[in-house]
PDB file of C-alpha atoms in Angstrom:
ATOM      1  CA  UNK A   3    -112.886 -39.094  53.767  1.00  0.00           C
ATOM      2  CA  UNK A   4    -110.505 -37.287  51.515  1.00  0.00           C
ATOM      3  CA  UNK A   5    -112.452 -34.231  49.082  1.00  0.00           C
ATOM      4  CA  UNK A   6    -112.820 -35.863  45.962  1.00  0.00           C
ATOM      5  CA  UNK A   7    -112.651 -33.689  42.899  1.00  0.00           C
ATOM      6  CA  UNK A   8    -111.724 -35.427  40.215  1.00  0.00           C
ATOM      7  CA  UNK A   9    -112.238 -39.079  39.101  1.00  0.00           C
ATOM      8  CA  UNK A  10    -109.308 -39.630  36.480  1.00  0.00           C
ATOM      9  CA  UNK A  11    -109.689 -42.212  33.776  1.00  0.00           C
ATOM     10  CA  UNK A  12    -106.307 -43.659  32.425  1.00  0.00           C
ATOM     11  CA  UNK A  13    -104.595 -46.934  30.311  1.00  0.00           C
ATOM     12  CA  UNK A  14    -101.612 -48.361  31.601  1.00  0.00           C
ATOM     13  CA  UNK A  15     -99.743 -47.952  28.220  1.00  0.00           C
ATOM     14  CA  UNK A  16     -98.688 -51.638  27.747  1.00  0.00           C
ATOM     15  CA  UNK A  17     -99.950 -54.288  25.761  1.00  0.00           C
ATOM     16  CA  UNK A  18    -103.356 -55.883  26.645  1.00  0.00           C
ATOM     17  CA  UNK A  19    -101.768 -59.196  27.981  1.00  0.00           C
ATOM     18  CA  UNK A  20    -100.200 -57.453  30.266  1.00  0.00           C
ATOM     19  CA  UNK A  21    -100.714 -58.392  34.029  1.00  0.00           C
ATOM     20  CA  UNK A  22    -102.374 -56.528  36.742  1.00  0.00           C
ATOM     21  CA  UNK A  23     -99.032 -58.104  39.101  1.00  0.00           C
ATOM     22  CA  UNK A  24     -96.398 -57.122  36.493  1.00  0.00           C
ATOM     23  CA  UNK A  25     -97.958 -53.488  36.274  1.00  0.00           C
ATOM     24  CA  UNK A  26     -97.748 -53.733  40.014  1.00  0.00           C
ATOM     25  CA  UNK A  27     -94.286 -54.666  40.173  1.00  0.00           C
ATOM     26  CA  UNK A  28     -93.117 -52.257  37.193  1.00  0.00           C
ATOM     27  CA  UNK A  29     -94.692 -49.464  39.943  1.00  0.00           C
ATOM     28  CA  UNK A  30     -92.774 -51.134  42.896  1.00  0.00           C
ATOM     29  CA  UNK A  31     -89.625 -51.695  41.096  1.00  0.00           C
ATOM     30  CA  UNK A  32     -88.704 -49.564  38.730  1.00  0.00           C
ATOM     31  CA  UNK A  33     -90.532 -46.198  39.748  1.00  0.00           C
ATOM     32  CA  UNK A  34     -90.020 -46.636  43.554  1.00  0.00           C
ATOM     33  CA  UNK A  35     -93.784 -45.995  44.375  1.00  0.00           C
ATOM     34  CA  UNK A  36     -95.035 -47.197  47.613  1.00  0.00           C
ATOM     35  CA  UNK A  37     -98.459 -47.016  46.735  1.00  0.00           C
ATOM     36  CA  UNK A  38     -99.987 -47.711  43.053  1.00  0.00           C
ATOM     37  CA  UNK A  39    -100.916 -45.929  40.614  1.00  0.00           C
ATOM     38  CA  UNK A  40    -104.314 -46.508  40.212  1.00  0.00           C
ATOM     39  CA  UNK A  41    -107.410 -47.216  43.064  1.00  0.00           C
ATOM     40  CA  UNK A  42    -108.757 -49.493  40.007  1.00  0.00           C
ATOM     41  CA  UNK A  43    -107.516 -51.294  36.958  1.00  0.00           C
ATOM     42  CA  UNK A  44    -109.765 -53.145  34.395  1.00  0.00           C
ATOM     43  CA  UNK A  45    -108.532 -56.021  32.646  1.00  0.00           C
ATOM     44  CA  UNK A  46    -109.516 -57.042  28.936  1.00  0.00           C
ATOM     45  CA  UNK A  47    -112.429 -59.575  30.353  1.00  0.00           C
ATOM     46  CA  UNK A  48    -113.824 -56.287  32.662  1.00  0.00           C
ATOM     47  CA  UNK A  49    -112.844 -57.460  35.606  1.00  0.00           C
ATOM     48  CA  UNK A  50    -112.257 -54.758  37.879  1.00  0.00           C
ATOM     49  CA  UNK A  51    -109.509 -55.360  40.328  1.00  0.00           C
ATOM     50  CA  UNK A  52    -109.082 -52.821  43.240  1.00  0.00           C
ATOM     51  CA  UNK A  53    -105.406 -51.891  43.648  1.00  0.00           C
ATOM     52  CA  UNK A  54    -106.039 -49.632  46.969  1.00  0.00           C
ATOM     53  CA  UNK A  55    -108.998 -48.412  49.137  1.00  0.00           C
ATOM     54  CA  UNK A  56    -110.416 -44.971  47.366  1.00  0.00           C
ATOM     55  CA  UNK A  57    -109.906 -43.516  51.185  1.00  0.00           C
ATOM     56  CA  UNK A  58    -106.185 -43.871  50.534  1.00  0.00           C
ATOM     57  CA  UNK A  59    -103.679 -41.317  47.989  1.00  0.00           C
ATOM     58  CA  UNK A  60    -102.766 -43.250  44.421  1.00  0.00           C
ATOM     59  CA  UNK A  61     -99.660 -42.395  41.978  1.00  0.00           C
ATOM     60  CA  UNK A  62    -102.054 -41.688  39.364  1.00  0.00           C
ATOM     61  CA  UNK A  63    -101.753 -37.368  37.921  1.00  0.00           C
ATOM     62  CA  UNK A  64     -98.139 -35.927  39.512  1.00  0.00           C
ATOM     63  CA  UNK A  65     -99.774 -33.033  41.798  1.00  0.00           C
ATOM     64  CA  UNK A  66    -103.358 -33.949  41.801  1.00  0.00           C
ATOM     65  CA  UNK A  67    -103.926 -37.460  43.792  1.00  0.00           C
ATOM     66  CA  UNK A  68    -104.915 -35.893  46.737  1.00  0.00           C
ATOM     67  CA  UNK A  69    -108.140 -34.716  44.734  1.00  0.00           C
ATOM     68  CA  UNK A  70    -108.703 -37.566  42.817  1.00  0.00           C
ATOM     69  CA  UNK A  71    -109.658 -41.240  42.110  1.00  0.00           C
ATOM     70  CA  UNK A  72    -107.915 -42.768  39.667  1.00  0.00           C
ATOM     71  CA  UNK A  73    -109.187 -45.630  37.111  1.00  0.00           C
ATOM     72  CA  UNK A  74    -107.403 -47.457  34.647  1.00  0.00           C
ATOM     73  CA  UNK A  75    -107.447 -50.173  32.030  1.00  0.00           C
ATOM     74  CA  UNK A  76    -104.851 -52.301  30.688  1.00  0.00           C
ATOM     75  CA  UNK A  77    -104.069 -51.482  27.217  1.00  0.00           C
ATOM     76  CA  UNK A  78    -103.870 -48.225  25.215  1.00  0.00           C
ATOM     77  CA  UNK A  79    -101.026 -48.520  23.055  1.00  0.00           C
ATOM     78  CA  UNK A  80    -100.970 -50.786  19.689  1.00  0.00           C
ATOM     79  CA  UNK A  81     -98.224 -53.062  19.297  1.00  0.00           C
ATOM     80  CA  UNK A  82     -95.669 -50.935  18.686  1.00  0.00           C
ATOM     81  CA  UNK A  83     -96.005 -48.795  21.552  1.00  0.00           C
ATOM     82  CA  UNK A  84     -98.239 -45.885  20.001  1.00  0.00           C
ATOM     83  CA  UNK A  85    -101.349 -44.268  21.775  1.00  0.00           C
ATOM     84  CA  UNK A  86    -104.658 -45.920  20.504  1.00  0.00           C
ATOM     85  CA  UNK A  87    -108.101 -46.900  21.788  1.00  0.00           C
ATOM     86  CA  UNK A  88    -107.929 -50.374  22.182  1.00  0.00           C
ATOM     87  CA  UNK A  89    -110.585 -50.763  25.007  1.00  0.00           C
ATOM     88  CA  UNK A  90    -112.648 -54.604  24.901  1.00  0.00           C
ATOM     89  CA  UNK A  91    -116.608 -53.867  25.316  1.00  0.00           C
ATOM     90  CA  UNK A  92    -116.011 -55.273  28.602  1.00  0.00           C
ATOM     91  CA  UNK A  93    -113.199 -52.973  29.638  1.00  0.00           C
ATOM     92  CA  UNK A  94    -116.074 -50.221  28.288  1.00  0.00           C
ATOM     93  CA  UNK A  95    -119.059 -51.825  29.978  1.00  0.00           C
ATOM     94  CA  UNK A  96    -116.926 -52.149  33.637  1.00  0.00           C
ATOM     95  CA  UNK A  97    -115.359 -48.489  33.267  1.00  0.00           C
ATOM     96  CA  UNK A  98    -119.101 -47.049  32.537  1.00  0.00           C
ATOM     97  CA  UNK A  99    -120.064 -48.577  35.500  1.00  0.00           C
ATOM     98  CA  UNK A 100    -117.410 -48.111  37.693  1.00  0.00           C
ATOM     99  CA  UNK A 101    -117.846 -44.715  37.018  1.00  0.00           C
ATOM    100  CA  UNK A 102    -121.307 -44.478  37.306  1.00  0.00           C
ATOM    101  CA  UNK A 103    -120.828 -45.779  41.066  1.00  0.00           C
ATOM    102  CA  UNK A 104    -118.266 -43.175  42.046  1.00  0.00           C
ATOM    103  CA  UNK A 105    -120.061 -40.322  40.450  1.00  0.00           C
ATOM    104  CA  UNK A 106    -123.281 -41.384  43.353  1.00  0.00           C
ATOM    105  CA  UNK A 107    -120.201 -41.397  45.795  1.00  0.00           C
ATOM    106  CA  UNK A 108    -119.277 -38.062  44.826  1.00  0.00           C
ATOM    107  CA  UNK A 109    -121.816 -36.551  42.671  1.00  0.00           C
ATOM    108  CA  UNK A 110    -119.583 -33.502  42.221  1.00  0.00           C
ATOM    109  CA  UNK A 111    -116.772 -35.134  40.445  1.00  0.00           C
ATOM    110  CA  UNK A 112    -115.368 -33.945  37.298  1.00  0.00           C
ATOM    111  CA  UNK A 113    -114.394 -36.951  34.981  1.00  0.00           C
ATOM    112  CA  UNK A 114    -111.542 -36.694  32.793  1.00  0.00           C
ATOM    113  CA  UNK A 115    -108.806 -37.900  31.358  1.00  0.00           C
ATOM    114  CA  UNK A 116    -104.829 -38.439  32.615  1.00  0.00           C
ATOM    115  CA  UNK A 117    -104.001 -36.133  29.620  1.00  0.00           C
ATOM    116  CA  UNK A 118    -106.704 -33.580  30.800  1.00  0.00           C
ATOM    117  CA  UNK A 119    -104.719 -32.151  34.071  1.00  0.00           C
ATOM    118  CA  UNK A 120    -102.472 -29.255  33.040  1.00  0.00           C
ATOM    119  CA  UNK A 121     -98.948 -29.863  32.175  1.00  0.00           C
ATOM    120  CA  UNK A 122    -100.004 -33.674  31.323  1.00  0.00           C
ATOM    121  CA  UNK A 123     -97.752 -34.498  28.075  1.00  0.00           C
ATOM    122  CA  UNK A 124     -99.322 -38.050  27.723  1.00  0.00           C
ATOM    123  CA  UNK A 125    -102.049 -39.570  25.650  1.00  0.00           C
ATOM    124  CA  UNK A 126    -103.666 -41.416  28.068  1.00  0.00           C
ATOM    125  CA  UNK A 127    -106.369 -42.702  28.143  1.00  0.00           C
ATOM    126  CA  UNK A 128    -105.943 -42.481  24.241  1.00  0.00           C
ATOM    127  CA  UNK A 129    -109.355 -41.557  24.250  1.00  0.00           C
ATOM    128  CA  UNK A 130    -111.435 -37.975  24.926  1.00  0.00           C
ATOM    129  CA  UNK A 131    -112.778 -39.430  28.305  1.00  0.00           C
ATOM    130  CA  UNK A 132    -114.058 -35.685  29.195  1.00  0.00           C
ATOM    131  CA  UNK A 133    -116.222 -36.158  26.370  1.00  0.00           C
ATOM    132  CA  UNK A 134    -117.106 -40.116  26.654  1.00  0.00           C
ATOM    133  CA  UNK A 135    -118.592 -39.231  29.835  1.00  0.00           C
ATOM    134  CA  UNK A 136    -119.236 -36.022  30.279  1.00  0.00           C
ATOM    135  CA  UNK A 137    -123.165 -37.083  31.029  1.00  0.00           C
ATOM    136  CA  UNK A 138    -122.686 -39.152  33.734  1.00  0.00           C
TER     137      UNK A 138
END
């Protein structure tokens, strides 16, 4: 099992109706990536969908994946593309959760945010997910 330090919370930066299969192919596509960018993605309704096994390396913080798990929901920009906090209750309730279960896995963990990671220039999540959940 990799050494899990990190569990990295993100948004996908696109609109909320945006598919878990068109963020897929936007990865594939245009960016190249072999693997995804995220072990997890939560849809608007909280379902979690898992993109790759947590034993495997994500495209999720340039440097870090190695270290990390990576978690994201779809949303996280308003309709015109800026950074906001558009998370359902059920995208909240199934992150929580999600999170909750990984921190058991590895109890050591640090839980932060994409923009969190040095030399990150990005909002995401478009939240303070350090402090959201720095009590878990």
């Amino acid at each position: 099992m990799r050494n899990i330090e990190y569990i990295a919370v993100h948004c996908t930066a696109t609109p909320q109706t945006a598919t878990v299969s068109s963020i897929q192919n936007y990865w594939k596509n245009s960016l190249k990536w072999k693997m995804p960018g995220y072990h997890f993605i939560v849809k608007p309704d909280g379902e979690i969908v898992q993109l790759l096994d947590i034993a495997n390396v994500s495209n999720g913080v340039g440097g870090w994946n190695s270290k990390l798990i990576n978690i994201s929901y779809i949303g996280g920009v308003d309709k015109n593309g800026k950074p906001t906090d558009n998370r359902t209750e059920a995208q909240k309730k199934a992150i929580l959760s999600k999170l909750k279960e990984l921190k058991k896995q590895f109890p050591n963990a640090k839980i932060q945010g994409h923009r969190d990671f040095p030399n990150v220039k990005k909002a995401c999540p478009s939240f303070d997910a350090k402090a959201e959940y720095k009590n878990l």
